[in-house]
Amino acid sequence: MAYADKLPATEQLLASIARDFSPAVFANSLGAEDMVLTDLIAKLGLGIEIFSLDTGRLPAETYTLLQQVGERYPSHPVTVYFPQTAATEQYVREHGINGFYQSVEQRKACCAVRKIEPLKRALAGRQAWITGLRRQQSLTRVDLADREFDADNGLWKFNPLIEWTEAEVWEYLRAHDVPYNALHDQHYPSIGCAPCTRAISMGEDVRAGRWWWENPDSKECGLHLKASPLRRPGS
């Protein structure tokens, strides 16, 4: 099992976050990486809260997984945050229900309403948040560190799986029989909102199915952009 060499460091990092950065939260987007972290947090019995963002446009398979997670890990229930109704209705009135197809700006405006604002509520009052980001995922993530200070949200951000490969993630999921999104078996390696996600073809980048009508260097929703400088420990 290739992941076994990286597992101790990942477990130690998670334990140190729970110990030294309480209250800490884990942003579970219900992707494959996030299911690894959910399983580890629950098995280690860590005092790390778990939350997820329901944008109102998620695939049915994602909602099914969310229910499975609740049944599998009752010790760590997932708190779900929703967009503000008024802001969502205003976006739809101004741009249309699928206005995000019209331009990068309109797509990012939709993400701001459905993801960024709920995220800020989820992070309020926390000392740290945890993500399932990996360097291998996309061009926009190759320079990420395993820990950074998120100046935009005023707390530390940790990426415990930053060095894991896609193969290692799946080795862990299968070895521990961890539930995952059924869309992964239909060539959806990266899953977001239903209208913004498609299956990929052999040889395509793993995030090619996200916002496929845009250039690769713009393919972030804003949750993980370095909009303001992030400082690394000791810098």
Coordinates of C-alpha atoms in Angstrom, one line a residue, residues 27-42 69 131-132 169-170 172-174 177-181:
A27 CA -14.3 21.5 4.9
N28 CA -15.7 18.3 3.4
S29 CA -16.7 18.8 -0.3
L30 CA -17.4 15.0 -0.4
G31 CA -14.7 14.3 -2.9
A32 CA -12.4 11.3 -2.8
E33 CA -9.7 13.1 -0.8
D34 CA -12.3 14.5 1.7
M35 CA -13.6 11.0 2.3
V36 CA -10.1 9.9 3.3
L37 CA -9.9 12.8 5.8
T38 CA -13.4 12.1 7.1
D39 CA -12.4 8.5 7.8
L40 CA -9.2 9.5 9.5
I41 CA -10.8 12.2 11.7
A42 CA -13.5 9.8 12.8
V69 CA -21.5 9.8 5.6
T131 CA -9.0 20.8 3.2
G132 CA -8.4 17.8 0.9
V169 CA -6.2 8.2 -2.2
W170 CA -8.0 5.4 -4.0
Y172 CA -6.9 4.1 1.0
L173 CA -10.6 4.3 0.2
R174 CA -10.7 0.7 -1.1
D177 CA -14.1 0.4 2.5
V178 CA -14.8 4.1 2.7
P179 CA -18.0 5.3 0.9
Y180 CA -17.4 7.6 -2.1
N181 CA -19.4 9.5 -4.7

